[in-house]
GROMACS .gro file of N, CA, C and O in nm:
model
  316
    1GLY      N    1   0.078  -0.121   0.000
    1GLY     CA    2   0.000  -0.001  -0.001
    1GLY      C    3   0.085   0.127  -0.001
    1GLY      O    4   0.066   0.214  -0.083
    2ASP      N    5   0.177   0.139   0.096
    2ASP     CA    6   0.254   0.260   0.107
    2ASP      C    7   0.345   0.279  -0.015
    2ASP      O    8   0.357   0.391  -0.065
    3ILE      N    9   0.405   0.174  -0.058
    3ILE     CA   10   0.502   0.182  -0.172
    3ILE      C   11   0.428   0.228  -0.294
    3ILE      O   12   0.473   0.316  -0.370
    4VAL      N   13   0.310   0.171  -0.319
    4VAL     CA   14   0.232   0.209  -0.439
    4VAL      C   15   0.186   0.355  -0.427
    4VAL      O   16   0.200   0.431  -0.526
    5GLN      N   17   0.138   0.395  -0.313
    5GLN     CA   18   0.094   0.533  -0.296
    5GLN      C   19   0.206   0.635  -0.310
    5GLN      O   20   0.191   0.733  -0.376
    6GLN      N   21   0.317   0.603  -0.250
    6GLN     CA   22   0.434   0.697  -0.257
    6GLN      C   23   0.487   0.701  -0.402
    6GLN      O   24   0.522   0.805  -0.451
    7SER      N   25   0.486   0.585  -0.470
    7SER     CA   26   0.539   0.578  -0.607
    7SER      C   27   0.448   0.666  -0.698
    7SER      O   28   0.495   0.736  -0.785
    8SER      N   29   0.317   0.653  -0.677
    8SER     CA   30   0.224   0.729  -0.765
    8SER      C   31   0.225   0.877  -0.734
    8SER      O   32   0.182   0.957  -0.816
    9SER      N   33   0.281   0.916  -0.618
    9SER     CA   34   0.291   1.057  -0.586
    9SER      C   35   0.414   1.121  -0.643
    9SER      O   36   0.424   1.249  -0.642
   10LEU      N   37   0.509   1.046  -0.693
   10LEU     CA   38   0.634   1.103  -0.744
   10LEU      C   39   0.611   1.188  -0.869
   10LEU      O   40   0.659   1.300  -0.877
   11ALA      N   41   0.537   1.135  -0.964
   11ALA     CA   42   0.517   1.208  -1.092
   11ALA      C   43   0.449   1.343  -1.073
   11ALA      O   44   0.502   1.441  -1.129
   12PRO      N   45   0.342   1.353  -0.996
   12PRO     CA   46   0.280   1.486  -0.978
   12PRO      C   47   0.377   1.587  -0.917
   12PRO      O   48   0.376   1.703  -0.950
   13GLU      N   49   0.458   1.540  -0.820
   13GLU     CA   50   0.555   1.630  -0.757
   13GLU      C   51   0.659   1.678  -0.855
   13GLU      O   52   0.703   1.794  -0.856
   14ILE      N   53   0.707   1.589  -0.943
   14ILE     CA   54   0.803   1.627  -1.044
   14ILE      C   55   0.742   1.729  -1.138
   14ILE      O   56   0.805   1.831  -1.169
   15ILE      N   57   0.621   1.706  -1.182
   15ILE     CA   58   0.551   1.799  -1.274
   15ILE      C   59   0.532   1.934  -1.205
   15ILE      O   60   0.559   2.037  -1.265
   16ASN      N   61   0.489   1.931  -1.078
   16ASN     CA   62   0.470   2.059  -1.007
   16ASN      C   63   0.596   2.137  -0.989
   16ASN      O   64   0.598   2.257  -1.003
   17ALA      N   65   0.706   2.067  -0.963
   17ALA     CA   66   0.835   2.135  -0.950
   17ALA      C   67   0.879   2.195  -1.083
   17ALA      O   68   0.932   2.309  -1.084
   18GLU      N   69   0.856   2.125  -1.189
   18GLU     CA   70   0.893   2.177  -1.321
   18GLU      C   71   0.811   2.299  -1.358
   18GLU      O   72   0.862   2.392  -1.418
   19ARG      N   73   0.682   2.298  -1.326
   19ARG     CA   74   0.591   2.406  -1.368
   19ARG      C   75   0.602   2.529  -1.280
   19ARG      O   76   0.563   2.640  -1.324
   20GLU      N   77   0.647   2.510  -1.158
   20GLU     CA   78   0.644   2.622  -1.060
   20GLU      C   79   0.748   2.728  -1.099
   20GLU      O   80   0.860   2.700  -1.137
   21ARG      N   81   0.703   2.855  -1.091
   21ARG     CA   82   0.793   2.966  -1.128
   21ARG      C   83   0.861   3.026  -1.008
   21ARG      O   84   0.969   3.081  -1.018
   22HIS      N   85   0.796   3.023  -0.891
   22HIS     CA   86   0.851   3.085  -0.773
   22HIS      C   87   0.941   2.983  -0.704
   22HIS      O   88   0.901   2.871  -0.675
   23SER      N   89   1.060   3.025  -0.673
   23SER     CA   90   1.161   2.936  -0.620
   23SER      C   91   1.124   2.874  -0.482
   23SER      O   92   1.156   2.759  -0.458
   24ASP      N   93   1.054   2.950  -0.399
   24ASP     CA   94   1.015   2.898  -0.269
   24ASP      C   95   0.917   2.783  -0.284
   24ASP      O   96   0.926   2.682  -0.213
   25GLN      N   97   0.821   2.799  -0.375
   25GLN     CA   98   0.727   2.693  -0.401
   25GLN      C   99   0.795   2.572  -0.470
   25GLN      O  100   0.760   2.458  -0.441
   26LYS      N  101   0.885   2.604  -0.558
   26LYS     CA  102   0.958   2.494  -0.626
   26LYS      C  103   1.038   2.412  -0.523
   26LYS      O  104   1.037   2.287  -0.530
   27HIS      N  105   1.095   2.477  -0.423
   27HIS     CA  106   1.171   2.407  -0.322
   27HIS      C  107   1.078   2.322  -0.236
   27HIS      O  108   1.121   2.213  -0.189
   28LYS      N  109   0.958   2.365  -0.217
   28LYS     CA  110   0.862   2.282  -0.139
   28LYS      C  111   0.832   2.152  -0.211
   28LYS      O  112   0.829   2.045  -0.149
   29HIS      N  113   0.818   2.161  -0.341
   29HIS     CA  114   0.794   2.039  -0.420
   29HIS      C  115   0.917   1.949  -0.418
   29HIS      O  116   0.903   1.827  -0.411
   30LEU      N  117   1.033   2.010  -0.425
   30LEU     CA  118   1.156   1.933  -0.426
   30LEU      C  119   1.178   1.864  -0.291
   30LEU      O  120   1.221   1.750  -0.284
   31GLU      N  121   1.144   1.932  -0.184
   31GLU     CA  122   1.153   1.870  -0.048
   31GLU      C  123   1.054   1.754  -0.037
   31GLU      O  124   1.090   1.650   0.018
   32SER      N  125   0.935   1.773  -0.088
   32SER     CA  126   0.834   1.668  -0.088
   32SER      C  127   0.886   1.547  -0.166
   32SER      O  128   0.869   1.429  -0.125
   33LEU      N  129   0.946   1.573  -0.277
   33LEU     CA  130   0.999   1.464  -0.363
   33LEU      C  131   1.115   1.388  -0.289
   33LEU      O  132   1.121   1.266  -0.295
   34ASP      N  133   1.197   1.464  -0.221
   34ASP     CA  134   1.304   1.404  -0.140
   34ASP      C  135   1.246   1.310  -0.032
   34ASP      O  136   1.294   1.201  -0.009
   35LYS      N  137   1.145   1.360   0.035
   35LYS     CA  138   1.081   1.284   0.145
   35LYS      C  139   1.017   1.154   0.090
   35LYS      O  140   1.026   1.049   0.149
   36LEU      N  141   0.951   1.166  -0.030
   36LEU     CA  142   0.887   1.046  -0.090
   36LEU      C  143   0.992   0.944  -0.124
   36LEU      O  144   0.968   0.825  -0.098
   37THR      N  145   1.101   0.984  -0.189
   37THR     CA  146   1.204   0.888  -0.229
   37THR      C  147   1.268   0.826  -0.102
   37THR      O  148   1.298   0.707  -0.103
   38TYR      N  149   1.288   0.904   0.001
   38TYR     CA  150   1.349   0.850   0.126
   38TYR      C  151   1.251   0.747   0.187
   38TYR      O  152   1.293   0.639   0.230
   39LYS      N  153   1.123   0.780   0.192
   39LYS     CA  154   1.023   0.691   0.250
   39LYS      C  155   1.015   0.561   0.167
   39LYS      O  156   1.004   0.454   0.224
   40LEU      N  157   1.016   0.573   0.036
   40LEU     CA  158   1.014   0.455  -0.050
   40LEU      C  159   1.132   0.365  -0.020
   40LEU      O  160   1.117   0.243  -0.002
   41TYR      N  161   1.248   0.419  -0.014
   41TYR     CA  162   1.369   0.345   0.012
   41TYR      C  163   1.361   0.276   0.151
   41TYR      O  164   1.394   0.158   0.167
   42SER      N  165   1.315   0.352   0.249
   42SER     CA  166   1.303   0.300   0.386
   42SER      C  167   1.201   0.185   0.394
   42SER      O  168   1.223   0.083   0.460
   43ASN      N  169   1.091   0.204   0.325
   43ASN     CA  170   0.987   0.100   0.324
   43ASN      C  171   1.037  -0.027   0.256
   43ASN      O  172   1.007  -0.138   0.300
   44CYS      N  173   1.118  -0.014   0.149
   44CYS     CA  174   1.174  -0.130   0.082
   44CYS      C  175   1.268  -0.206   0.179
   44CYS      O  176   1.263  -0.328   0.189
   45LYS      N  177   1.355  -0.132   0.248
   45LYS     CA  178   1.444  -0.194   0.343
   45LYS      C  179   1.368  -0.266   0.453
   45LYS      O  180   1.403  -0.377   0.491
   46ARG      N  181   1.261  -0.203   0.504
   46ARG     CA  182   1.184  -0.260   0.610
   46ARG      C  183   1.117  -0.386   0.563
   46ARG      O  184   1.116  -0.490   0.631
   47LEU      N  185   1.057  -0.383   0.443
   47LEU     CA  186   0.984  -0.499   0.393
   47LEU      C  187   1.076  -0.614   0.355
   47LEU      O  188   1.037  -0.729   0.359
   48GLU      N  189   1.201  -0.585   0.319
   48GLU     CA  190   1.297  -0.693   0.290
   48GLU      C  191   1.320  -0.781   0.409
   48GLU      O  192   1.339  -0.902   0.390
   49SER      N  193   1.316  -0.727   0.529
   49SER     CA  194   1.339  -0.806   0.647
   49SER      C  195   1.210  -0.873   0.699
   49SER      O  196   1.220  -0.959   0.785
   50SER      N  197   1.099  -0.839   0.645
   50SER     CA  198   0.973  -0.900   0.684
   50SER      C  199   0.954  -1.030   0.600
   50SER      O  200   1.027  -1.060   0.509
   51LYS      N  201   0.847  -1.098   0.630
   51LYS     CA  202   0.817  -1.224   0.560
   51LYS      C  203   0.703  -1.200   0.458
   51LYS      O  204   0.613  -1.279   0.449
   52SER      N  205   0.709  -1.089   0.384
   52SER     CA  206   0.604  -1.058   0.288
   52SER      C  207   0.626  -1.140   0.160
   52SER      O  208   0.738  -1.188   0.130
   53ASN      N  209   0.519  -1.156   0.082
   53ASN     CA  210   0.527  -1.238  -0.040
   53ASN      C  211   0.619  -1.182  -0.148
   53ASN      O  212   0.690  -1.259  -0.212
   54GLY      N  213   0.615  -1.053  -0.170
   54GLY     CA  214   0.687  -0.993  -0.279
   54GLY      C  215   0.829  -0.946  -0.244
   54GLY      O  216   0.888  -0.867  -0.321
   55ARG      N  217   0.882  -0.993  -0.136
   55ARG     CA  218   1.010  -0.937  -0.091
   55ARG      C  219   1.127  -0.972  -0.181
   55ARG      O  220   1.233  -0.911  -0.175
   56ASP      N  221   1.112  -1.071  -0.270
   56ASP     CA  222   1.220  -1.105  -0.365
   56ASP      C  223   1.243  -0.990  -0.461
   56ASP      O  224   1.355  -0.975  -0.510
   57TYR      N  225   1.140  -0.911  -0.488
   57TYR     CA  226   1.154  -0.800  -0.584
   57TYR      C  227   1.205  -0.671  -0.520
   57TYR      O  228   1.241  -0.578  -0.589
   58LEU      N  229   1.206  -0.665  -0.388
   58LEU     CA  230   1.243  -0.543  -0.319
   58LEU      C  231   1.387  -0.502  -0.342
   58LEU      O  232   1.415  -0.381  -0.358
   59PRO      N  233   1.485  -0.593  -0.346
   59PRO     CA  234   1.620  -0.547  -0.378
   59PRO      C  235   1.633  -0.481  -0.517
   59PRO      O  236   1.707  -0.385  -0.535
   60ILE      N  237   1.553  -0.536  -0.611
   60ILE     CA  238   1.551  -0.476  -0.744
   60ILE      C  239   1.496  -0.332  -0.737
   60ILE      O  240   1.548  -0.239  -0.795
   61LEU      N  241   1.385  -0.320  -0.663
   61LEU     CA  242   1.319  -0.190  -0.648
   61LEU      C  243   1.415  -0.092  -0.575
   61LEU      O  244   1.427   0.023  -0.619
   62ARG      N  245   1.485  -0.138  -0.475
   62ARG     CA  246   1.579  -0.051  -0.407
   62ARG      C  247   1.694  -0.006  -0.496
   62ARG      O  248   1.736   0.106  -0.489
   63GLY      N  249   1.737  -0.095  -0.582
   63GLY     CA  250   1.842  -0.060  -0.682
   63GLY      C  251   1.792   0.045  -0.776
   63GLY      O  252   1.867   0.141  -0.808
   64GLU      N  253   1.670   0.031  -0.822
   64GLU     CA  254   1.613   0.131  -0.911
   64GLU      C  255   1.591   0.266  -0.842
   64GLU      O  256   1.612   0.370  -0.898
   65LEU      N  257   1.560   0.259  -0.713
   65LEU     CA  258   1.545   0.382  -0.634
   65LEU      C  259   1.677   0.456  -0.618
   65LEU      O  260   1.684   0.577  -0.624
   66LYS      N  261   1.785   0.375  -0.603
   66LYS     CA  262   1.918   0.439  -0.593
   66LYS      C  263   1.951   0.511  -0.722
   66LYS      O  264   2.001   0.628  -0.719
   67LYS      N  265   1.920   0.449  -0.835
   67LYS     CA  266   1.945   0.515  -0.966
   67LYS      C  267   1.859   0.641  -0.977
   67LYS      O  268   1.906   0.743  -1.024
   68PHE      N  269   1.735   0.629  -0.936
   68PHE     CA  270   1.642   0.741  -0.943
   68PHE      C  271   1.693   0.856  -0.859
   68PHE      O  272   1.685   0.972  -0.899
   69ARG      N  273   1.741   0.827  -0.739
   69ARG     CA  274   1.792   0.932  -0.648
   69ARG      C  275   1.910   1.005  -0.711
   69ARG      O  276   1.924   1.127  -0.697
   70LYS      N  277   1.997   0.932  -0.781
   70LYS     CA  278   2.114   0.994  -0.847
   70LYS      C  279   2.060   1.089  -0.956
   70LYS      O  280   2.109   1.202  -0.971
   71LEU      N  281   1.971   1.039  -1.036
   71LEU     CA  282   1.913   1.123  -1.140
   71LEU      C  283   1.839   1.242  -1.086
   71LEU      O  284   1.845   1.355  -1.138
   72GLN      N  285   1.770   1.220  -0.974
   72GLN     CA  286   1.694   1.328  -0.910
   72GLN      C  287   1.784   1.437  -0.866
   72GLN      O  288   1.759   1.556  -0.884
   73ARG      N  289   1.898   1.402  -0.805
   73ARG     CA  290   1.997   1.503  -0.758
   73ARG      C  291   2.046   1.590  -0.871
   73ARG      O  292   2.050   1.712  -0.862
   74SER      N  293   2.086   1.529  -0.983
   74SER     CA  294   2.135   1.608  -1.095
   74SER      C  295   2.022   1.690  -1.159
   74SER      O  296   2.044   1.805  -1.200
   75TRP      N  297   1.900   1.636  -1.164
   75TRP     CA  298   1.790   1.713  -1.214
   75TRP      C  299   1.756   1.832  -1.128
   75TRP      O  300   1.733   1.944  -1.178
   76MET      N  301   1.765   1.816  -0.995
   76MET     CA  302   1.736   1.922  -0.900
   76MET      C  303   1.835   2.040  -0.922
   76MET      O  304   1.797   2.157  -0.902
   77LEU      N  305   1.954   2.009  -0.958
   77LEU     CA  306   2.055   2.113  -0.977
   77LEU      C  307   2.023   2.200  -1.101
   77LEU      O  308   2.068   2.313  -1.111
   78THR      N  309   1.948   2.147  -1.195
   78THR     CA  310   1.916   2.218  -1.314
   78THR      C  311   1.798   2.314  -1.296
   78THR      O  312   1.772   2.399  -1.384
   79LEU      N  313   1.724   2.299  -1.187
   79LEU     CA  314   1.605   2.382  -1.165
   79LEU      C  315   1.639   2.515  -1.102
   79LEU      O  316   1.730   2.538  -1.041
   0.00000   0.00000   0.00000
């Protein structure tokens, strides 16, 4: 539930950050995006240690999140 909800919230925050003209509002969207990616990564780590059904896929998802975070950092510098 949390991972799906947080993942689906990423795109709107990216779009809002791109569209925003005022830097203070843009930074709010960027902070929200940072929090979402951190929560996603934390939830993946937490679920890996649990006995959930889909935990075999979580290391893959965490790897993709690491790549996304690197891209996110470089993208944030361009705004």
